Amino acid sequence: MEPVLELDPGPPEEPEDTSLDRRRTRKGRSVLKLYVCVALLCFLQATLNISLRLYSETSWTKGREHLMDSLAGVTRRGWLYFDQSLYFISTTKKNWKASRDFCLNKDADLLVINSKEEEGFVAKLEKGSWIGLQIARETKGIYKWVDGTNLTSR
């Protein structure tokens, strides 16, 4: 009889749980895909924000320059700018009705004084000016501005 050598196989091997490993791998890949998508969206959002800011600043600057050029052209043609309003100073002397008709033909109207500052501005003009104040037709004796508001101490 020959001696039989027995090899100690060690602890019994546990069968590999490949389904658990597959689930972990799939979950890891899904999380990685999610992170990549979020990072890509953040990058796209930042790019869009920068592009829109550059475009809007350029458009705003061009629009502002155009308005300033227009304002400069208007003031060269007899208009004065004060407190966000334009005032036309005519060189032709006319009565109140003719002056109002002239203004209406220019899509404007006679001056309505809305503040003490505006009143001071008009008072400093070298020539006399017509203001848009008239006696209301429906109520004789009560003054109204040409824009329909009542005369009040402003």
mmCIF file of N, CA and C in Angstrom, residues 33-152:
data_model
loop_
_atom_site.group_PDB
_atom_site.id
_atom_site.type_symbol
_atom_site.label_atom_id
_atom_site.label_comp_id
_atom_site.label_asym_id
_atom_site.label_seq_id
_atom_site.Cartn_x
_atom_site.Cartn_y
_atom_site.Cartn_z
ATOM 1 N N LYS A 33 -22.147 57.820 -14.227
ATOM 2 C CA LYS A 33 -22.859 58.472 -15.333
ATOM 3 C C LYS A 33 -23.617 59.698 -14.836
ATOM 4 N N LEU A 34 -24.235 59.575 -13.675
ATOM 5 C CA LEU A 34 -24.977 60.696 -13.104
ATOM 6 C C LEU A 34 -24.043 61.872 -12.820
ATOM 7 N N TYR A 35 -22.889 61.599 -12.211
ATOM 8 C CA TYR A 35 -21.914 62.663 -11.924
ATOM 9 C C TYR A 35 -21.430 63.334 -13.208
ATOM 10 N N VAL A 36 -21.171 62.538 -14.228
ATOM 11 C CA VAL A 36 -20.707 63.089 -15.508
ATOM 12 C C VAL A 36 -21.792 63.979 -16.121
ATOM 13 N N CYS A 37 -23.050 63.534 -16.066
ATOM 14 C CA CYS A 37 -24.159 64.333 -16.612
ATOM 15 C C CYS A 37 -24.320 65.652 -15.859
ATOM 16 N N VAL A 38 -24.262 65.604 -14.544
ATOM 17 C CA VAL A 38 -24.392 66.826 -13.739
ATOM 18 C C VAL A 38 -23.244 67.782 -14.039
ATOM 19 N N ALA A 39 -22.035 67.257 -14.138
ATOM 20 C CA ALA A 39 -20.874 68.101 -14.447
ATOM 21 C C ALA A 39 -21.020 68.728 -15.829
ATOM 22 N N LEU A 40 -21.501 67.956 -16.791
ATOM 23 C CA LEU A 40 -21.709 68.471 -18.144
ATOM 24 C C LEU A 40 -22.777 69.564 -18.153
ATOM 25 N N LEU A 41 -23.866 69.350 -17.422
ATOM 26 C CA LEU A 41 -24.918 70.368 -17.327
ATOM 27 C C LEU A 41 -24.404 71.649 -16.679
ATOM 28 N N CYS A 42 -23.593 71.518 -15.632
ATOM 29 C CA CYS A 42 -23.003 72.705 -14.987
ATOM 30 C C CYS A 42 -22.114 73.464 -15.960
ATOM 31 N N PHE A 43 -21.312 72.736 -16.715
ATOM 32 C CA PHE A 43 -20.436 73.372 -17.700
ATOM 33 C C PHE A 43 -21.259 74.100 -18.762
ATOM 34 N N LEU A 44 -22.303 73.437 -19.277
ATOM 35 C CA LEU A 44 -23.159 74.068 -20.286
ATOM 36 C C LEU A 44 -23.862 75.304 -19.733
ATOM 37 N N GLN A 45 -24.334 75.238 -18.497
ATOM 38 C CA GLN A 45 -25.004 76.382 -17.876
ATOM 39 C C GLN A 45 -24.041 77.555 -17.725
ATOM 40 N N ALA A 46 -22.830 77.283 -17.277
ATOM 41 C CA ALA A 46 -21.832 78.349 -17.127
ATOM 42 C C ALA A 46 -21.502 78.973 -18.482
ATOM 43 N N THR A 47 -21.349 78.138 -19.502
ATOM 44 C CA THR A 47 -21.064 78.642 -20.850
ATOM 45 C C THR A 47 -22.212 79.508 -21.354
ATOM 46 N N LEU A 48 -23.436 79.059 -21.148
ATOM 47 C CA LEU A 48 -24.608 79.825 -21.566
ATOM 48 C C LEU A 48 -24.690 81.156 -20.828
ATOM 49 N N ASN A 49 -24.459 81.148 -19.524
ATOM 50 C CA ASN A 49 -24.495 82.391 -18.741
ATOM 51 C C ASN A 49 -23.472 83.397 -19.248
ATOM 52 N N ILE A 50 -22.267 82.941 -19.497
ATOM 53 C CA ILE A 50 -21.214 83.841 -19.982
ATOM 54 C C ILE A 50 -21.574 84.383 -21.365
ATOM 55 N N SER A 51 -22.056 83.516 -22.245
ATOM 56 C CA SER A 51 -22.427 83.949 -23.595
ATOM 57 C C SER A 51 -23.537 84.986 -23.561
ATOM 58 N N LEU A 52 -24.565 84.733 -22.770
ATOM 59 C CA LEU A 52 -25.681 85.677 -22.681
ATOM 60 C C LEU A 52 -25.250 87.002 -22.080
ATOM 61 N N ARG A 53 -24.395 86.959 -21.078
ATOM 62 C CA ARG A 53 -23.916 88.201 -20.462
ATOM 63 C C ARG A 53 -23.125 89.028 -21.470
ATOM 64 N N LEU A 54 -22.236 88.382 -22.212
ATOM 65 C CA LEU A 54 -21.453 89.100 -23.221
ATOM 66 C C LEU A 54 -22.361 89.680 -24.300
ATOM 67 N N TYR A 55 -23.352 88.899 -24.750
ATOM 68 C CA TYR A 55 -24.271 89.369 -25.782
ATOM 69 C C TYR A 55 -25.109 90.538 -25.283
ATOM 70 N N SER A 56 -25.662 90.414 -24.073
ATOM 71 C CA SER A 56 -26.542 91.474 -23.566
ATOM 72 C C SER A 56 -25.763 92.743 -23.282
ATOM 73 N N GLU A 57 -24.537 92.635 -22.764
ATOM 74 C CA GLU A 57 -23.737 93.834 -22.516
ATOM 75 C C GLU A 57 -23.390 94.522 -23.823
ATOM 76 N N THR A 58 -23.083 93.747 -24.851
ATOM 77 C CA THR A 58 -22.765 94.322 -26.155
ATOM 78 C C THR A 58 -23.997 95.006 -26.734
ATOM 79 N N SER A 59 -25.152 94.348 -26.674
ATOM 80 C CA SER A 59 -26.390 94.928 -27.192
ATOM 81 C C SER A 59 -26.765 96.176 -26.416
ATOM 82 N N TRP A 60 -26.631 96.119 -25.096
ATOM 83 C CA TRP A 60 -26.981 97.267 -24.263
ATOM 84 C C TRP A 60 -26.071 98.443 -24.583
ATOM 85 N N THR A 61 -24.794 98.176 -24.743
ATOM 86 C CA THR A 61 -23.838 99.242 -25.045
ATOM 87 C C THR A 61 -24.147 99.864 -26.400
ATOM 88 N N LYS A 62 -24.435 99.032 -27.396
ATOM 89 C CA LYS A 62 -24.773 99.564 -28.720
ATOM 90 C C LYS A 62 -26.057 100.377 -28.650
ATOM 91 N N GLY A 63 -27.061 99.889 -27.925
ATOM 92 C CA GLY A 63 -28.321 100.616 -27.783
ATOM 93 C C GLY A 63 -28.124 101.945 -27.078
ATOM 94 N N ARG A 64 -27.299 101.934 -26.051
ATOM 95 C CA ARG A 64 -27.022 103.168 -25.304
ATOM 96 C C ARG A 64 -26.313 104.176 -26.196
ATOM 97 N N GLU A 65 -25.318 103.706 -26.959
ATOM 98 C CA GLU A 65 -24.598 104.601 -27.866
ATOM 99 C C GLU A 65 -25.547 105.193 -28.901
ATOM 100 N N HIS A 66 -26.461 104.371 -29.422
ATOM 101 C CA HIS A 66 -27.433 104.855 -30.406
ATOM 102 C C HIS A 66 -28.331 105.933 -29.792
ATOM 103 N N LEU A 67 -28.806 105.692 -28.573
ATOM 104 C CA LEU A 67 -29.657 106.685 -27.911
ATOM 105 C C LEU A 67 -28.906 107.983 -27.635
ATOM 106 N N MET A 68 -27.664 107.868 -27.209
ATOM 107 C CA MET A 68 -26.873 109.074 -26.943
ATOM 108 C C MET A 68 -26.627 109.859 -28.232
ATOM 109 N N ASP A 69 -26.372 109.162 -29.339
ATOM 110 C CA ASP A 69 -26.205 109.839 -30.628
ATOM 111 C C ASP A 69 -27.500 110.522 -31.050
ATOM 112 N N SER A 70 -28.630 109.834 -30.846
ATOM 113 C CA SER A 70 -29.930 110.421 -31.181
ATOM 114 C C SER A 70 -30.195 111.658 -30.340
ATOM 115 N N LEU A 71 -29.898 111.573 -29.056
ATOM 116 C CA LEU A 71 -30.100 112.716 -28.163
ATOM 117 C C LEU A 71 -29.223 113.887 -28.588
ATOM 118 N N ALA A 72 -27.997 113.606 -28.960
ATOM 119 C CA ALA A 72 -27.098 114.675 -29.411
ATOM 120 C C ALA A 72 -27.638 115.321 -30.679
ATOM 121 N N GLY A 73 -28.182 114.514 -31.598
ATOM 122 C CA GLY A 73 -28.759 115.059 -32.827
ATOM 123 C C GLY A 73 -29.982 115.911 -32.552
ATOM 124 N N VAL A 74 -30.810 115.467 -31.644
ATOM 125 C CA VAL A 74 -32.028 116.210 -31.301
ATOM 126 C C VAL A 74 -31.674 117.543 -30.654
ATOM 127 N N THR A 75 -30.716 117.541 -29.757
ATOM 128 C CA THR A 75 -30.367 118.794 -29.078
ATOM 129 C C THR A 75 -29.725 119.788 -30.039
ATOM 130 N N ARG A 76 -29.114 119.287 -31.121
ATOM 131 C CA ARG A 76 -28.560 120.205 -32.120
ATOM 132 C C ARG A 76 -29.661 120.863 -32.945
ATOM 133 N N ARG A 77 -30.846 120.284 -32.980
ATOM 134 C CA ARG A 77 -31.937 120.815 -33.802
ATOM 135 C C ARG A 77 -32.926 121.659 -33.000
ATOM 136 N N GLY A 78 -32.501 122.271 -31.926
ATOM 137 C CA GLY A 78 -33.365 123.190 -31.200
ATOM 138 C C GLY A 78 -34.049 122.619 -29.974
ATOM 139 N N TRP A 79 -33.736 121.409 -29.602
ATOM 140 C CA TRP A 79 -34.342 120.795 -28.429
ATOM 141 C C TRP A 79 -33.387 120.909 -27.246
ATOM 142 N N LEU A 80 -33.947 121.058 -26.053
ATOM 143 C CA LEU A 80 -33.161 121.064 -24.820
ATOM 144 C C LEU A 80 -33.548 119.841 -23.996
ATOM 145 N N TYR A 81 -32.580 119.265 -23.332
ATOM 146 C CA TYR A 81 -32.817 118.098 -22.486
ATOM 147 C C TYR A 81 -32.709 118.525 -21.032
ATOM 148 N N PHE A 82 -33.749 118.181 -20.243
ATOM 149 C CA PHE A 82 -33.731 118.480 -18.813
ATOM 150 C C PHE A 82 -34.531 117.418 -18.076
ATOM 151 N N ASP A 83 -33.929 116.814 -17.083
ATOM 152 C CA ASP A 83 -34.604 115.873 -16.186
ATOM 153 C C ASP A 83 -35.432 114.823 -16.938
ATOM 154 N N GLN A 84 -34.802 114.156 -17.874
ATOM 155 C CA GLN A 84 -35.395 113.066 -18.644
ATOM 156 C C GLN A 84 -36.529 113.510 -19.557
ATOM 157 N N SER A 85 -36.557 114.781 -19.933
ATOM 158 C CA SER A 85 -37.550 115.290 -20.875
ATOM 159 C C SER A 85 -36.858 116.170 -21.904
ATOM 160 N N LEU A 86 -37.483 116.262 -23.077
ATOM 161 C CA LEU A 86 -36.979 117.131 -24.136
ATOM 162 C C LEU A 86 -37.932 118.309 -24.306
ATOM 163 N N TYR A 87 -37.359 119.486 -24.516
ATOM 164 C CA TYR A 87 -38.127 120.719 -24.680
ATOM 165 C C TYR A 87 -37.686 121.371 -25.983
ATOM 166 N N PHE A 88 -38.655 121.695 -26.857
ATOM 167 C CA PHE A 88 -38.330 122.370 -28.107
ATOM 168 C C PHE A 88 -38.451 123.871 -27.900
ATOM 169 N N ILE A 89 -37.422 124.585 -28.299
ATOM 170 C CA ILE A 89 -37.423 126.043 -28.185
ATOM 171 C C ILE A 89 -37.549 126.591 -29.601
ATOM 172 N N SER A 90 -38.710 127.100 -29.917
ATOM 173 C CA SER A 90 -38.979 127.618 -31.255
ATOM 174 C C SER A 90 -38.370 129.006 -31.422
ATOM 175 N N THR A 91 -37.944 129.281 -32.642
ATOM 176 C CA THR A 91 -37.433 130.626 -32.946
ATOM 177 C C THR A 91 -38.531 131.491 -33.555
ATOM 178 N N THR A 92 -39.683 130.897 -33.823
ATOM 179 C CA THR A 92 -40.813 131.616 -34.406
ATOM 180 C C THR A 92 -41.806 131.983 -33.315
ATOM 181 N N LYS A 93 -42.230 133.234 -33.329
ATOM 182 C CA LYS A 93 -43.195 133.685 -32.324
ATOM 183 C C LYS A 93 -44.602 133.318 -32.793
ATOM 184 N N LYS A 94 -45.353 132.629 -31.941
ATOM 185 C CA LYS A 94 -46.712 132.184 -32.265
ATOM 186 C C LYS A 94 -47.594 132.381 -31.049
ATOM 187 N N ASN A 95 -48.920 132.375 -31.295
ATOM 188 C CA ASN A 95 -49.846 132.435 -30.160
ATOM 189 C C ASN A 95 -49.985 131.039 -29.546
ATOM 190 N N TRP A 96 -50.759 130.945 -28.465
ATOM 191 C CA TRP A 96 -50.882 129.690 -27.722
ATOM 192 C C TRP A 96 -51.426 128.573 -28.608
ATOM 193 N N LYS A 97 -52.510 128.836 -29.348
ATOM 194 C CA LYS A 97 -53.153 127.815 -30.189
ATOM 195 C C LYS A 97 -52.208 127.342 -31.292
ATOM 196 N N ALA A 98 -51.547 128.267 -31.972
ATOM 197 C CA ALA A 98 -50.619 127.891 -33.046
ATOM 198 C C ALA A 98 -49.431 127.113 -32.480
ATOM 199 N N SER A 99 -48.979 127.493 -31.305
ATOM 200 C CA SER A 99 -47.869 126.774 -30.670
ATOM 201 C C SER A 99 -48.286 125.357 -30.306
ATOM 202 N N ARG A 100 -49.491 125.214 -29.803
ATOM 203 C CA ARG A 100 -49.967 123.865 -29.444
ATOM 204 C C ARG A 100 -50.133 123.007 -30.685
ATOM 205 N N ASP A 101 -50.706 123.578 -31.745
ATOM 206 C CA ASP A 101 -50.851 122.829 -32.997
ATOM 207 C C ASP A 101 -49.486 122.386 -33.535
ATOM 208 N N PHE A 102 -48.500 123.275 -33.440
ATOM 209 C CA PHE A 102 -47.140 122.938 -33.868
ATOM 210 C C PHE A 102 -46.621 121.737 -33.073
ATOM 211 N N CYS A 103 -46.816 121.781 -31.771
ATOM 212 C CA CYS A 103 -46.365 120.673 -30.907
ATOM 213 C C CYS A 103 -47.080 119.373 -31.259
ATOM 214 N N LEU A 104 -48.393 119.444 -31.424
ATOM 215 C CA LEU A 104 -49.169 118.240 -31.724
ATOM 216 C C LEU A 104 -48.737 117.624 -33.052
ATOM 217 N N ASN A 105 -48.358 118.464 -34.020
ATOM 218 C CA ASN A 105 -47.860 117.944 -35.301
ATOM 219 C C ASN A 105 -46.519 117.237 -35.147
ATOM 220 N N LYS A 106 -45.814 117.507 -34.069
ATOM 221 C CA LYS A 106 -44.525 116.858 -33.786
ATOM 222 C C LYS A 106 -44.701 115.702 -32.789
ATOM 223 N N ASP A 107 -45.946 115.249 -32.566
ATOM 224 C CA ASP A 107 -46.247 114.208 -31.573
ATOM 225 C C ASP A 107 -45.774 114.616 -30.189
ATOM 226 N N ALA A 108 -45.974 115.878 -29.861
ATOM 227 C CA ALA A 108 -45.597 116.421 -28.554
ATOM 228 C C ALA A 108 -46.754 117.284 -28.072
ATOM 229 N N ASP A 109 -46.553 118.008 -27.005
ATOM 230 C CA ASP A 109 -47.565 118.941 -26.512
ATOM 231 C C ASP A 109 -46.860 120.048 -25.752
ATOM 232 N N LEU A 110 -47.634 121.051 -25.401
ATOM 233 C CA LEU A 110 -47.071 122.148 -24.632
ATOM 234 C C LEU A 110 -46.622 121.646 -23.266
ATOM 235 N N LEU A 111 -45.800 122.422 -22.650
ATOM 236 C CA LEU A 111 -45.171 122.072 -21.379
ATOM 237 C C LEU A 111 -46.183 121.926 -20.246
ATOM 238 N N VAL A 112 -46.089 120.825 -19.525
ATOM 239 C CA VAL A 112 -46.836 120.609 -18.288
ATOM 240 C C VAL A 112 -45.801 120.622 -17.170
ATOM 241 N N ILE A 113 -45.929 121.564 -16.265
ATOM 242 C CA ILE A 113 -44.944 121.708 -15.191
ATOM 243 C C ILE A 113 -45.288 120.736 -14.069
ATOM 244 N N ASN A 114 -44.354 119.832 -13.785
ATOM 245 C CA ASN A 114 -44.579 118.790 -12.784
ATOM 246 C C ASN A 114 -43.771 118.957 -11.511
ATOM 247 N N SER A 115 -42.862 119.933 -11.480
ATOM 248 C CA SER A 115 -42.028 120.085 -10.288
ATOM 249 C C SER A 115 -41.496 121.511 -10.211
ATOM 250 N N LYS A 116 -41.021 121.863 -9.039
ATOM 251 C CA LYS A 116 -40.396 123.182 -8.846
ATOM 252 C C LYS A 116 -39.137 123.294 -9.702
ATOM 253 N N GLU A 117 -38.406 122.193 -9.841
ATOM 254 C CA GLU A 117 -37.189 122.203 -10.650
ATOM 255 C C GLU A 117 -37.515 122.500 -12.113
ATOM 256 N N GLU A 118 -38.575 121.869 -12.615
ATOM 257 C CA GLU A 118 -38.986 122.111 -13.997
ATOM 258 C C GLU A 118 -39.464 123.551 -14.169
ATOM 259 N N GLU A 119 -40.173 124.064 -13.185
ATOM 260 C CA GLU A 119 -40.625 125.456 -13.228
ATOM 261 C C GLU A 119 -39.417 126.398 -13.265
ATOM 262 N N GLY A 120 -38.405 126.108 -12.476
ATOM 263 C CA GLY A 120 -37.181 126.910 -12.477
ATOM 264 C C GLY A 120 -36.456 126.831 -13.807
ATOM 265 N N PHE A 121 -36.424 125.651 -14.411
ATOM 266 C CA PHE A 121 -35.795 125.470 -15.718
ATOM 267 C C PHE A 121 -36.479 126.339 -16.761
ATOM 268 N N VAL A 122 -37.806 126.319 -16.788
ATOM 269 C CA VAL A 122 -38.562 127.108 -17.767
ATOM 270 C C VAL A 122 -38.369 128.597 -17.514
ATOM 271 N N ALA A 123 -38.333 129.002 -16.262
ATOM 272 C CA ALA A 123 -38.166 130.422 -15.928
ATOM 273 C C ALA A 123 -36.811 130.949 -16.406
ATOM 274 N N LYS A 124 -35.817 130.089 -16.505
ATOM 275 C CA LYS A 124 -34.475 130.517 -16.921
ATOM 276 C C LYS A 124 -34.318 130.620 -18.435
ATOM 277 N N LEU A 125 -35.293 130.148 -19.193
ATOM 278 C CA LEU A 125 -35.194 130.252 -20.651
ATOM 279 C C LEU A 125 -35.230 131.722 -21.043
ATOM 280 N N GLU A 126 -34.442 132.084 -22.055
ATOM 281 C CA GLU A 126 -34.306 133.489 -22.428
ATOM 282 C C GLU A 126 -35.598 134.086 -22.967
ATOM 283 N N LYS A 127 -36.336 133.329 -23.756
ATOM 284 C CA LYS A 127 -37.571 133.830 -24.351
ATOM 285 C C LYS A 127 -38.753 133.359 -23.516
ATOM 286 N N GLY A 128 -39.877 134.002 -23.713
ATOM 287 C CA GLY A 128 -41.094 133.544 -23.058
ATOM 288 C C GLY A 128 -41.517 132.196 -23.625
ATOM 289 N N SER A 129 -42.227 131.422 -22.837
ATOM 290 C CA SER A 129 -42.659 130.093 -23.269
ATOM 291 C C SER A 129 -44.145 129.925 -23.003
ATOM 292 N N TRP A 130 -44.795 129.200 -23.898
ATOM 293 C CA TRP A 130 -46.177 128.828 -23.655
ATOM 294 C C TRP A 130 -46.178 127.562 -22.817
ATOM 295 N N ILE A 131 -47.037 127.536 -21.818
ATOM 296 C CA ILE A 131 -47.200 126.311 -21.037
ATOM 297 C C ILE A 131 -48.551 125.714 -21.372
ATOM 298 N N GLY A 132 -48.700 124.447 -21.126
ATOM 299 C CA GLY A 132 -49.916 123.733 -21.496
ATOM 300 C C GLY A 132 -51.005 123.820 -20.450
ATOM 301 N N LEU A 133 -51.367 125.028 -20.093
ATOM 302 C CA LEU A 133 -52.415 125.237 -19.091
ATOM 303 C C LEU A 133 -53.571 125.958 -19.761
ATOM 304 N N GLN A 134 -54.780 125.450 -19.571
ATOM 305 C CA GLN A 134 -55.954 126.052 -20.207
ATOM 306 C C GLN A 134 -57.158 125.951 -19.287
ATOM 307 N N ILE A 135 -58.142 126.787 -19.571
ATOM 308 C CA ILE A 135 -59.392 126.715 -18.808
ATOM 309 C C ILE A 135 -60.198 125.556 -19.378
ATOM 310 N N ALA A 136 -60.638 124.668 -18.504
ATOM 311 C CA ALA A 136 -61.399 123.498 -18.944
ATOM 312 C C ALA A 136 -62.731 123.945 -19.523
ATOM 313 N N ARG A 137 -63.109 123.383 -20.667
ATOM 314 C CA ARG A 137 -64.353 123.777 -21.343
ATOM 315 C C ARG A 137 -65.584 123.408 -20.525
ATOM 316 N N GLU A 138 -65.560 122.225 -19.934
ATOM 317 C CA GLU A 138 -66.745 121.751 -19.214
ATOM 318 C C GLU A 138 -66.964 122.475 -17.897
ATOM 319 N N THR A 139 -65.919 122.988 -17.306
ATOM 320 C CA THR A 139 -66.045 123.713 -16.035
ATOM 321 C C THR A 139 -65.288 125.025 -16.152
ATOM 322 N N LYS A 140 -65.967 126.032 -16.580
ATOM 323 C CA LYS A 140 -65.320 127.332 -16.788
ATOM 324 C C LYS A 140 -64.733 127.840 -15.482
ATOM 325 N N GLY A 141 -63.551 128.392 -15.588
ATOM 326 C CA GLY A 141 -62.897 128.952 -14.420
ATOM 327 C C GLY A 141 -61.928 128.004 -13.741
ATOM 328 N N ILE A 142 -61.957 126.715 -14.112
ATOM 329 C CA ILE A 142 -61.019 125.752 -13.532
ATOM 330 C C ILE A 142 -59.946 125.453 -14.580
ATOM 331 N N TYR A 143 -58.704 125.603 -14.183
ATOM 332 C CA TYR A 143 -57.597 125.366 -15.107
ATOM 333 C C TYR A 143 -57.197 123.894 -15.092
ATOM 334 N N LYS A 144 -56.867 123.412 -16.303
ATOM 335 C CA LYS A 144 -56.363 122.043 -16.460
ATOM 336 C C LYS A 144 -55.147 122.084 -17.376
ATOM 337 N N TRP A 145 -54.250 121.132 -17.131
ATOM 338 C CA TRP A 145 -53.104 120.980 -18.019
ATOM 339 C C TRP A 145 -53.555 120.260 -19.285
ATOM 340 N N VAL A 146 -52.793 120.401 -20.357
ATOM 341 C CA VAL A 146 -53.168 119.771 -21.625
ATOM 342 C C VAL A 146 -53.167 118.244 -21.543
ATOM 343 N N ASP A 147 -52.534 117.667 -20.547
ATOM 344 C CA ASP A 147 -52.570 116.209 -20.379
ATOM 345 C C ASP A 147 -53.800 115.748 -19.601
ATOM 346 N N GLY A 148 -54.690 116.707 -19.240
ATOM 347 C CA GLY A 148 -55.943 116.374 -18.570
ATOM 348 C C GLY A 148 -55.903 116.459 -17.061
ATOM 349 N N THR A 149 -54.753 116.684 -16.467
ATOM 350 C CA THR A 149 -54.671 116.769 -15.008
ATOM 351 C C THR A 149 -55.070 118.159 -14.537
ATOM 352 N N ASN A 150 -55.586 118.212 -13.321
ATOM 353 C CA ASN A 150 -56.004 119.490 -12.741
ATOM 354 C C ASN A 150 -54.794 120.294 -12.295
ATOM 355 N N LEU A 151 -54.960 121.605 -12.310
ATOM 356 C CA LEU A 151 -53.918 122.487 -11.798
ATOM 357 C C LEU A 151 -53.912 122.374 -10.279
ATOM 358 N N THR A 152 -52.777 122.056 -9.745
ATOM 359 C CA THR A 152 -52.601 122.009 -8.289
ATOM 360 C C THR A 152 -51.307 122.731 -7.983
#
